[in-house]
């Protein structure tokens, strides 16, 4: 088939774009590509403008307001923009430096860049973000600057001496993770001695005492007094810190997860009001629980798969469940992606039921330990049909993800793949030690999505985990409906990006009540809405 000049021009432009992306370049300047290439890529939707002269690689058909590409490459833009303007003489401010050192993947709405050549001006970026270039009075302390996550940052010790009092209140979790990650006071003391910051020394000593690190606080105070500075340790957190867990010293990501869990659980207990039903003992009681779960299967599969963007019907789900699905005989069954998703969901659902039954039959079984052992099987069952037909590779089911993932339209960027290996054992430790079924269900679901341990299927796996925690404690199997999707995702985003779990806990509690009082309400069909890609 003959191609048109426009098609040939786009093909050439895509080849040029591929050569740039092969060098891990997804943010482009006007000078990076020829004008005909740039115009062809913009027209076809492969580029979107950031600011004048800067472009971001994107997918054709991306809807207005879709933040996924921006969140994935915001730090790359900061790096290239600042390097182009200031060369090596720039650094993000102390607040953002601390956040990056402590594993935060939230991009601030205003990114502050320190540079001697800055002009104290704000530049608007997409989706309400901005860059402010702050003109420093003195040259930057190059000995205290390093590159972290594609951004030039102040060293952790230097940044901690420079953040204001307000940081310890507005970014309490970041501050706690940073202070608890310090091996000793050596680097802090070196910065304090060189800069003579008595006020910062007192602030840090007070903060360290507040988070059970009095040994480091005493060392700072002693060193500063020896060189002639009077230091008064004042707690900048404004009020005492309580409920801190043991110092794991594994990674800042693990400490962040631990702190989030301990801080959020009280809010979950306050917001979760759904009552549990007594679990009947004996075989008959267990069979009754399992029967109620089975009765919800078609409804649950329809809504859970539809939330993730699969176009499935209740008829297809029933065919898969009763064994009558046959792609060789039914033309409507040939949509492999959706059919394999339905088949995998049925297999995974059966595996989850096995875990629930085991827990009910063995009351001494710790549900957290059981979930640690069984969740890998759930995941493999979820995607084994897709492996059978060649949609994905068998190696993709080997374990946790081996690449970075991004959540569509979410402010939160999941931790890097290397952190997942530490985070998942820590999550199951928290589930094992948690006494409240409501906290296990709500925070287990939230934390699983926060970590995003797999390349795909995280939302379905999180809902399976939630329901395993609920059903083994006397709550109903809970369906989150497709028409609740915006509320569901918005509440998750509040928890991930702002640390506010209240909306999500309240949402899950309300869903449990609805599914307990009137389970048939979740069976009503809903009008299909536009779908996003699966998570």
mmCIF file of C-alpha atoms in Angstrom, residues 3-18 34-47 58 60:
data_model
loop_
_atom_site.group_PDB
_atom_site.id
_atom_site.type_symbol
_atom_site.label_atom_id
_atom_site.label_comp_id
_atom_site.label_asym_id
_atom_site.label_seq_id
_atom_site.Cartn_x
_atom_site.Cartn_y
_atom_site.Cartn_z
ATOM 1 C CA UNK A 3 2.107 5.816 1.794
ATOM 2 C CA UNK A 4 1.317 9.518 1.731
ATOM 3 C CA UNK A 5 3.956 12.217 2.207
ATOM 4 C CA UNK A 6 2.474 12.949 5.650
ATOM 5 C CA UNK A 7 2.811 9.308 6.663
ATOM 6 C CA UNK A 8 6.425 9.182 5.485
ATOM 7 C CA UNK A 9 7.179 12.417 7.332
ATOM 8 C CA UNK A 10 5.690 11.008 10.548
ATOM 9 C CA UNK A 11 7.625 7.743 10.146
ATOM 10 C CA UNK A 12 10.879 9.691 9.820
ATOM 11 C CA UNK A 13 9.955 11.839 12.819
ATOM 12 C CA UNK A 14 9.217 8.757 14.931
ATOM 13 C CA UNK A 15 12.575 7.241 13.989
ATOM 14 C CA UNK A 16 14.280 10.435 15.161
ATOM 15 C CA UNK A 17 12.229 10.421 18.359
ATOM 16 C CA UNK A 18 13.130 6.783 19.024
ATOM 17 C CA UNK A 34 14.388 19.456 13.495
ATOM 18 C CA UNK A 35 11.370 21.703 12.945
ATOM 19 C CA UNK A 36 9.565 19.332 10.506
ATOM 20 C CA UNK A 37 10.090 16.496 13.006
ATOM 21 C CA UNK A 38 8.752 18.551 15.890
ATOM 22 C CA UNK A 39 5.694 19.694 13.936
ATOM 23 C CA UNK A 40 4.874 16.146 12.789
ATOM 24 C CA UNK A 41 5.199 14.757 16.314
ATOM 25 C CA UNK A 42 3.080 17.533 17.824
ATOM 26 C CA UNK A 43 0.353 17.098 15.227
ATOM 27 C CA UNK A 44 0.237 13.325 15.791
ATOM 28 C CA UNK A 45 0.191 13.662 19.582
ATOM 29 C CA UNK A 46 3.646 12.198 20.292
ATOM 30 C CA UNK A 47 4.781 15.464 21.919
ATOM 31 C CA UNK A 58 3.426 11.490 25.180
ATOM 32 C CA UNK A 60 -1.380 9.866 20.892
#
